[in-house]
Short mmCIF file of C-alpha atoms and ligand atoms in Angstrom, two decimals:
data_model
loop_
_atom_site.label_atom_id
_atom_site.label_comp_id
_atom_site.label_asym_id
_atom_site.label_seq_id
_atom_site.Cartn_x
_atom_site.Cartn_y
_atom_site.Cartn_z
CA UNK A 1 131.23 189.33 90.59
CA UNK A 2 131.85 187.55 93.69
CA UNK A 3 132.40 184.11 93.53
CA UNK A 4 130.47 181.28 95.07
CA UNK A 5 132.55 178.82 97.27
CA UNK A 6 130.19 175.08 98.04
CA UNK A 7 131.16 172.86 100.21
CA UNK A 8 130.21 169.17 99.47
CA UNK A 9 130.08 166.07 102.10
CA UNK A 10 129.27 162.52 100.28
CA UNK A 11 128.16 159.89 102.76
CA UNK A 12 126.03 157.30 100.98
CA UNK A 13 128.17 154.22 101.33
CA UNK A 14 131.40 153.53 102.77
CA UNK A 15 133.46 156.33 101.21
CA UNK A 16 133.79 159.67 103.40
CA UNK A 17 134.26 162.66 100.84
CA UNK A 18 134.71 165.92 101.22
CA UNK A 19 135.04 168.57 98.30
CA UNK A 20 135.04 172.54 97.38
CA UNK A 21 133.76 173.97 94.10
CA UNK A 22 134.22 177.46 93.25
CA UNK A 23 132.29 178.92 90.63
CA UNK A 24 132.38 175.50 89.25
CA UNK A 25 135.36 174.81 89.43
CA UNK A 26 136.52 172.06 91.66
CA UNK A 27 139.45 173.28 93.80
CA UNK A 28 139.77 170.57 96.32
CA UNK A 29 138.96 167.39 97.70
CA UNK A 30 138.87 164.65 99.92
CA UNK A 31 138.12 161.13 101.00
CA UNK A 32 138.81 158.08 103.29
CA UNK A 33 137.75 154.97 101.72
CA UNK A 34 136.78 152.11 104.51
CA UNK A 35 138.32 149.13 103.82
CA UNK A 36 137.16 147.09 106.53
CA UNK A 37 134.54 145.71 105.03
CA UNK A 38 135.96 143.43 102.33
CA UNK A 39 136.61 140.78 104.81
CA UNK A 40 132.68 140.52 105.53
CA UNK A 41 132.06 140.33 102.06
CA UNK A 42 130.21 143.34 101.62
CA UNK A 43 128.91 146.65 103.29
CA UNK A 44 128.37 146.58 106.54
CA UNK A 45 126.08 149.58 107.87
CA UNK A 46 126.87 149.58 111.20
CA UNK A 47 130.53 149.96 110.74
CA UNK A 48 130.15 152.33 107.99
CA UNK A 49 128.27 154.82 110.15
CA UNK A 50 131.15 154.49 112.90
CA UNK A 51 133.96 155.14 109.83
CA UNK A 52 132.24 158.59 108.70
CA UNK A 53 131.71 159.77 112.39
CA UNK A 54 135.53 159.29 112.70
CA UNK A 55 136.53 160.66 109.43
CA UNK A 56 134.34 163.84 108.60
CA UNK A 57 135.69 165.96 110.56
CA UNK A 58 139.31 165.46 109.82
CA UNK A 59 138.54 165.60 106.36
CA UNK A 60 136.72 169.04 106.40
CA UNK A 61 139.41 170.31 108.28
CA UNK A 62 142.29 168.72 106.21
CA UNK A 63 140.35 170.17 103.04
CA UNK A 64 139.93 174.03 104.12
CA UNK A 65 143.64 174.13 105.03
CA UNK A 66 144.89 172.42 102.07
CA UNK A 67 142.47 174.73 99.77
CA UNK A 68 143.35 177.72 102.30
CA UNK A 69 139.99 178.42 102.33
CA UNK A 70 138.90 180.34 105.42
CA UNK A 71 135.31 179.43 107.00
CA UNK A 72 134.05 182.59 106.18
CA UNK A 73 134.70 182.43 102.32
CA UNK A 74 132.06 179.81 102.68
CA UNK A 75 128.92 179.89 100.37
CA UNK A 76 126.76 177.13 101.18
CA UNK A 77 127.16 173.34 102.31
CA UNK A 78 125.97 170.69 100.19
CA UNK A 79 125.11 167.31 100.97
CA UNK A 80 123.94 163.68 99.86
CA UNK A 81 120.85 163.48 101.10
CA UNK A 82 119.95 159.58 99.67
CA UNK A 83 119.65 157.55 98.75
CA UNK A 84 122.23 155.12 100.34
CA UNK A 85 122.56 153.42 103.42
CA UNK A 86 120.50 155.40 106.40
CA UNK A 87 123.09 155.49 108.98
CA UNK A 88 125.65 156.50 106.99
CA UNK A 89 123.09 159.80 105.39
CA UNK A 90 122.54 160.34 109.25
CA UNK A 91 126.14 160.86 109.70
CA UNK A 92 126.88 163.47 106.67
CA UNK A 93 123.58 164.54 106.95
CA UNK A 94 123.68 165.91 110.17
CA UNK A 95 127.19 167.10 110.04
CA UNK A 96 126.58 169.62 107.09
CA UNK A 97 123.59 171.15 109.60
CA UNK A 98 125.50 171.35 112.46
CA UNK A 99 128.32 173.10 110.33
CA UNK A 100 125.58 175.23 108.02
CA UNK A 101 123.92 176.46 110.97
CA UNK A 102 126.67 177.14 113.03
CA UNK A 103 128.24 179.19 110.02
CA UNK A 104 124.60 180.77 109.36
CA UNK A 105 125.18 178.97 105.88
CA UNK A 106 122.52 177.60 103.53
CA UNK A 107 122.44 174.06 103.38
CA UNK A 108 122.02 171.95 99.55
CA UNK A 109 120.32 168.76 100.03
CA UNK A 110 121.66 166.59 96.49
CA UNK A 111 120.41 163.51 95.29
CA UNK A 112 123.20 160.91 94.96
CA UNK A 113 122.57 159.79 91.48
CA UNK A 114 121.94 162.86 89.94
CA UNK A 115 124.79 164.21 91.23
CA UNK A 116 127.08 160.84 89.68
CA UNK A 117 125.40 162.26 86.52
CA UNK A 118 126.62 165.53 86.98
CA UNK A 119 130.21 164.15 87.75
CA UNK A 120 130.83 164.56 83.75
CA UNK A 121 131.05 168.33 84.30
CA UNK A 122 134.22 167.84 86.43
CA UNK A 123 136.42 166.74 83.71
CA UNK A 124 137.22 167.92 79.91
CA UNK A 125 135.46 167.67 77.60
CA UNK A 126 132.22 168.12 79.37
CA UNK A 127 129.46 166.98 77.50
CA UNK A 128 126.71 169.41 76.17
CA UNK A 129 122.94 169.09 77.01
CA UNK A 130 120.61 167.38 76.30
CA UNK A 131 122.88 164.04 76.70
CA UNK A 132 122.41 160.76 77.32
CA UNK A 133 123.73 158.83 80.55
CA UNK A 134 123.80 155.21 81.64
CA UNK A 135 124.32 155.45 85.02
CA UNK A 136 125.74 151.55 86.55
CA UNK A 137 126.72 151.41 90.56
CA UNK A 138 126.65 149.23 93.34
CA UNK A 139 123.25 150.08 93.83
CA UNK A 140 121.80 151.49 90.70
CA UNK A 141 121.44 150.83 86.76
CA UNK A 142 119.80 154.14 85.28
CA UNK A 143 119.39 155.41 81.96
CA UNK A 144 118.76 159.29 82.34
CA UNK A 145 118.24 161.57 79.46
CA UNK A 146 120.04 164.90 80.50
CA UNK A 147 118.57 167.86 79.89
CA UNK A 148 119.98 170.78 81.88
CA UNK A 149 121.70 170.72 85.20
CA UNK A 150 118.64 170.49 87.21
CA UNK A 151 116.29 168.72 84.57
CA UNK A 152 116.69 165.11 84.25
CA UNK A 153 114.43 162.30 83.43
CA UNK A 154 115.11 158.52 84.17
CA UNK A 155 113.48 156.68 81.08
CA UNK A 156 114.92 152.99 81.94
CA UNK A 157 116.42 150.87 84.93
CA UNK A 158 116.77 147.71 86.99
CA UNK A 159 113.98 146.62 88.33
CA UNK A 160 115.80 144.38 90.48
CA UNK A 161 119.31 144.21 91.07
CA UNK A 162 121.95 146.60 89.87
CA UNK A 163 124.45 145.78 87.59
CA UNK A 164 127.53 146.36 90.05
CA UNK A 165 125.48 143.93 92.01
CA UNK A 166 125.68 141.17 89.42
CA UNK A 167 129.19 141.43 89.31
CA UNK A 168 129.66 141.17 92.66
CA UNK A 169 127.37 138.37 93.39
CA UNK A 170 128.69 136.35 90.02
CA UNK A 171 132.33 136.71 91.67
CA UNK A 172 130.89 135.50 94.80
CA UNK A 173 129.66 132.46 93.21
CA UNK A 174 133.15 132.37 92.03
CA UNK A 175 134.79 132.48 95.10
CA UNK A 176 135.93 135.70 94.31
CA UNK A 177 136.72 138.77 96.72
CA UNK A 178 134.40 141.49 97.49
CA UNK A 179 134.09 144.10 95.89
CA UNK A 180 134.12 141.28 92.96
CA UNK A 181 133.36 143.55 89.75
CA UNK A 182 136.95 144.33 89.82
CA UNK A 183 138.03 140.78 89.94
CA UNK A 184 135.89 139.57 87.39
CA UNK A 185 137.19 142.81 85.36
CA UNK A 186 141.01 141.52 85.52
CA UNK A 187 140.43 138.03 85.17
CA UNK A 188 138.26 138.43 82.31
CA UNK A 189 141.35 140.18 79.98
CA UNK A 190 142.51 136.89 79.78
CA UNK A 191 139.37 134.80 79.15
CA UNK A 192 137.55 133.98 76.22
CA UNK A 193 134.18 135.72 75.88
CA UNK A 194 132.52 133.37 73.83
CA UNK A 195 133.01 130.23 75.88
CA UNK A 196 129.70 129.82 77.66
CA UNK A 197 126.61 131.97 77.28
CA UNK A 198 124.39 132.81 79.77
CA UNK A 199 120.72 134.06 78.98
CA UNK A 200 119.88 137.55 79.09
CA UNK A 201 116.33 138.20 80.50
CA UNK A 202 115.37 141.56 78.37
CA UNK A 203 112.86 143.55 80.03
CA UNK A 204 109.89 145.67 78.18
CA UNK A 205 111.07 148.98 77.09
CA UNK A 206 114.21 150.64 78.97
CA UNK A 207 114.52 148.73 82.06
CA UNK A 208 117.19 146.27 82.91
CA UNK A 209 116.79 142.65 85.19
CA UNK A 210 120.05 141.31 86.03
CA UNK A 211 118.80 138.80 88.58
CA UNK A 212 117.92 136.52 85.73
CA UNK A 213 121.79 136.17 85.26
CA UNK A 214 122.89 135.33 88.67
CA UNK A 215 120.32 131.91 89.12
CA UNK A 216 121.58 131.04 85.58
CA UNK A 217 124.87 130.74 86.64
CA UNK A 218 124.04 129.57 90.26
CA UNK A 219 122.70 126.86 88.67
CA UNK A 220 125.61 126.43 85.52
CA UNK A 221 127.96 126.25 88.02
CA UNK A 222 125.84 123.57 90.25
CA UNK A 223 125.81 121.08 87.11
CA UNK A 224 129.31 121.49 86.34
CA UNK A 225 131.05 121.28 89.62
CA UNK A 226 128.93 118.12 90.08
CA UNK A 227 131.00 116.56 87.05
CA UNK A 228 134.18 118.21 87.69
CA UNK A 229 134.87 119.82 90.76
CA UNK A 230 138.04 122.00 90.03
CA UNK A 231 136.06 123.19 86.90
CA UNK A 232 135.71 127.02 88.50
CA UNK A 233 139.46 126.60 89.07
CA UNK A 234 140.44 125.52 85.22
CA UNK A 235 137.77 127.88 83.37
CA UNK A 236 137.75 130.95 85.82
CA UNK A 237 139.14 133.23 82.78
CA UNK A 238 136.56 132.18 80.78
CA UNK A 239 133.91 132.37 83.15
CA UNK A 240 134.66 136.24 83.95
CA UNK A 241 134.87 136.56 80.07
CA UNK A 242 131.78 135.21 79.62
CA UNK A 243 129.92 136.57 82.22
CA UNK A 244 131.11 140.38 82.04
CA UNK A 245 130.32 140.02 78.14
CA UNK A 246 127.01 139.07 78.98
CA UNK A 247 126.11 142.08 81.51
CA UNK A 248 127.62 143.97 78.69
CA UNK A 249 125.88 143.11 76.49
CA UNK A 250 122.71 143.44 78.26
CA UNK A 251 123.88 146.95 79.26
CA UNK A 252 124.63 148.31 75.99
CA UNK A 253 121.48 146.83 74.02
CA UNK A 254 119.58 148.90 76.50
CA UNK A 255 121.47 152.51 75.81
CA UNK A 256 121.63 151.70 72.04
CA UNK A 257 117.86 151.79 72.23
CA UNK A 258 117.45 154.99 73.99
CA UNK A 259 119.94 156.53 71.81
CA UNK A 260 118.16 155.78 68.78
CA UNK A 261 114.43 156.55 70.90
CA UNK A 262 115.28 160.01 71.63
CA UNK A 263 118.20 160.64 69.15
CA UNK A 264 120.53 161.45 71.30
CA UNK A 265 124.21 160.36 70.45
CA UNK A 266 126.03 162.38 73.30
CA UNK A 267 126.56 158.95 75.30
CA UNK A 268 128.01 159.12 79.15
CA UNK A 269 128.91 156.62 81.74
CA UNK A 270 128.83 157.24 85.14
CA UNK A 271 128.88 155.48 88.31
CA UNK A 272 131.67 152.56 89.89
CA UNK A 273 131.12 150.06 87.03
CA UNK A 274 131.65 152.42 84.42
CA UNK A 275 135.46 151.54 85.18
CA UNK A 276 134.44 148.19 83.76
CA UNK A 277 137.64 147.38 80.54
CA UNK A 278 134.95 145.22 78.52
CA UNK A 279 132.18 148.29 79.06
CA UNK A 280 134.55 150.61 78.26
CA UNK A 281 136.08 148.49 75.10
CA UNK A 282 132.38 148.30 73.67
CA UNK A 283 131.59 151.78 74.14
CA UNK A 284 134.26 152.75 71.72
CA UNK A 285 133.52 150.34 69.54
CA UNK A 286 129.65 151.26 69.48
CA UNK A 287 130.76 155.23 69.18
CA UNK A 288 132.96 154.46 66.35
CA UNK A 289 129.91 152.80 64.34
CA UNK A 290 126.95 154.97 65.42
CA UNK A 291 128.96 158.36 65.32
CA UNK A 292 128.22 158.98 69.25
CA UNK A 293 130.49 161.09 71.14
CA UNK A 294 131.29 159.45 74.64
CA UNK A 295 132.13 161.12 77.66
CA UNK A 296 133.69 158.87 80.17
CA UNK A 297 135.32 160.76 83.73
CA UNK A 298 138.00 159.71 85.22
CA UNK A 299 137.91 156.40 87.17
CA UNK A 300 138.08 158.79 90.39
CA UNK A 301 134.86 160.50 89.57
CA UNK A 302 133.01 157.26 88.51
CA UNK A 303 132.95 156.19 91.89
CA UNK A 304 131.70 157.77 94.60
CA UNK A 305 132.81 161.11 95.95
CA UNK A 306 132.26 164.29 97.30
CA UNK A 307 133.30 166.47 94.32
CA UNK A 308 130.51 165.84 92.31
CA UNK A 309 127.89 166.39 95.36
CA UNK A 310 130.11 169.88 95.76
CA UNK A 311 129.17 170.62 92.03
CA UNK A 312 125.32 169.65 91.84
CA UNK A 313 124.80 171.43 94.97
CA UNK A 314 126.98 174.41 93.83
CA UNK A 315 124.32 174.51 90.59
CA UNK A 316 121.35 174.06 92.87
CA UNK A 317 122.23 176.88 95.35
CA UNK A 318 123.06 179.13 91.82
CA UNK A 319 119.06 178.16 91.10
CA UNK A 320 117.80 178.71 94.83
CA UNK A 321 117.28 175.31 95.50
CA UNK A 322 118.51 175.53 99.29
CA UNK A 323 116.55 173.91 102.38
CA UNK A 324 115.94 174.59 106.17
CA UNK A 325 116.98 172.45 108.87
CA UNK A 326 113.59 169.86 108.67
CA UNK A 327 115.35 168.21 105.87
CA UNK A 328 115.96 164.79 106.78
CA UNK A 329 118.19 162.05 104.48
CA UNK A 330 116.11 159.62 102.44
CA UNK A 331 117.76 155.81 102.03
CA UNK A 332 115.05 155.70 99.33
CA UNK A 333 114.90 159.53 98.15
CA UNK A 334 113.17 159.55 94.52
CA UNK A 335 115.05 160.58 91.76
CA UNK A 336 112.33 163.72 90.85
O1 KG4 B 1 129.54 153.72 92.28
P1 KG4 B 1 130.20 152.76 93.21
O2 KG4 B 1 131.63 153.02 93.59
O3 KG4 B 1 129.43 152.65 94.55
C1 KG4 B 1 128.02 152.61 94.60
O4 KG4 B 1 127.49 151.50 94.42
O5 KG4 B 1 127.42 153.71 94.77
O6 KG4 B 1 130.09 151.31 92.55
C2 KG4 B 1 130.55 150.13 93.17
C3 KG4 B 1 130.29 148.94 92.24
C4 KG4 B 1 130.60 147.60 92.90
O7 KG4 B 1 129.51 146.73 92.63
C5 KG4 B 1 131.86 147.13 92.19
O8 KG4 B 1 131.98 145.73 92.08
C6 KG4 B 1 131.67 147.75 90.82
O9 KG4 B 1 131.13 149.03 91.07
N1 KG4 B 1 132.93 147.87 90.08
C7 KG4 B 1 133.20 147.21 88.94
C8 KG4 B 1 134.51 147.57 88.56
N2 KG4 B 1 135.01 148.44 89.48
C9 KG4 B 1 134.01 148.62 90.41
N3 KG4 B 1 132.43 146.37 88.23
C10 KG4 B 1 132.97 145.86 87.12
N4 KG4 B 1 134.22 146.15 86.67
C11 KG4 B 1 135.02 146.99 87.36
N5 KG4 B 1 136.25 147.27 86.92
ZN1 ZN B 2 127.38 156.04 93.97
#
């Protein structure tokens, strides 16, 4: 049988990726992360847009040599179609149809958080279906229940901000650097978890609220600086402790429930928070009591990148799921 070579371009945020899966297989991939923004303290569109016009090319280029892949073993090109920031889609967007068309190649439009669910199948073991995934970004907090490559159902999320989100804006109140997940992530190792608590809004059902968390300590911090003012400075271990253990904690109440609502104990992580130590520590230990198996990818495929956008859109074009050139990215595409 001949075998089907996709080419993926990821262009949602402020990484530029570029990958090739054959017959599911990933067997290359790139991407320029843009790291100009952390001194403006987040994304900025504008200058996001400008990075992937600069970088796509090169990296498409850099990625068929390296792979020795000729044009013309090309299958189909497959692309992140939203949501994300709307410049940036523009930019990926309209590169894969100028390179589809002139190539006479089909072109995969691939939903950006599907396809960070799909990122499991790119390392070993890969989960079986149906499966359970908590999805937690920059962006996005998603519970999906996994039930085949194409058929997926979200059954909880945020309804306001995203977890990654939290973290960053918690740091910020911290005086922290963007992207400040991380920070809080390091500093917390050394902090004790239990030394302030922070209240956890719970929302009905499946779906998250994490803005709750960010006035509460907005306003924590407020009181206390007023009686000391270096007391960031002499309980900022603690704080992270506190405050990661809390998002945590929110987190995981949320995906023990589904677990036990549709009795499903194949438990995955996906998405740039999923690199998280104190997610990752209470995973294990939740696995270890409830019997789950967890599937976890490597850090590299937690984040964003074009490798899993390759490997959904290789599985759509398998099912027939290709578009014509009218397809146009959506910053707020739907998951279904
Ligand atoms: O998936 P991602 O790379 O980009 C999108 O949002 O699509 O996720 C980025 C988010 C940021 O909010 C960042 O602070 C957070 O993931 N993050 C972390 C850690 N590493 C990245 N949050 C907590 N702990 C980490 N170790
Ligand atoms: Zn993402």
């Amino acid at each position: 049988m001949k075998s089907v070579v996709v080419l993926g371009i990821e262009s949602s945020c402020d990484e530029t990726g570029v990958a090739l899966i054959r017959d599911g297989d990933l067997i290359g991939h790139r991407l320029a992360t843009q790291s100009d923004h952390s001194i403006y303290g987040g994304v900025v569109p504008e200058l996001a847009s400008r990075a992937h016009e600069r970088n796509v090319v090169p990296l498409v280029n850099a990625l068929l040599t390296q792979t020795n892949v000729p044009k013309s073993g090309l299958d189909a090109v497959a692309f992140t179609q939203g949501p994300g920031l709307l410049g940036s889609l523009l930019v990926g967007g309209s590169f894969a149809k100028g390179f589809a068309q002139a190539l006479e190649l089909p072109l995969v439009p691939v939903h950006h958080m599907r396809a960070h669910v799909l990122a499991h199948f790119l390392a070993d073991p890969k989960p079986t279906f149906p499966f359970l995934c908590l999805t937690v970004s920059g962006g996005h907090t998603q519970l999906v229940v996994v039930k085949s490559f194409l058929e997926m159902e979200v059954v909880g999320q945020t309804r306001d901000d995203a977890v990654g989100e939290a973290f960053d804006k918690a740091a910020k109140l911290l005086g922290l650097p963007y992207p400040g997940g991380i920070e809080i992530d390091k500093l917390a190792r050394q902090g004790d978890a239990s030394r302030f608590s922070f209240p956890l809004y719970q929302m009905p059902e499946l779906d998250y609220s994490f803005s709750g968390i960010k006035t509460a300590i907005l306003y924590f911090l407020r009181d206390q600086l007023t009686a000391d003012k270096d007391f960031v400075e002499k309980n900022l271990a603690d704080l992270c402790a506190s405050i990661q253990g809390a998002l945590v904690d929110l987190l995981l109440t949320k995906l023990i429930q589904a677990s036990e609502q549709f009795g499903l104990t194949s438990i995955a992580i996906a998405g740039g928070v999923a690199a998280n130590t104190g997610l990752r520590t209470r995973l294990q230990q939740e696995a270890q009591t409830r019997g789950w198996e967890l599937f976890v990818p490597d850090l590299m495929y937690c984040t964003d990148n074009a490798a899993m956008i390759a490997l959904t859109g290789y599985h759509y074009f398998r099912a027939g799921q290709v578009a014509d050139l009218s397809v146009s990215p959506s910053p707020r595409l739907p998951f279904s």
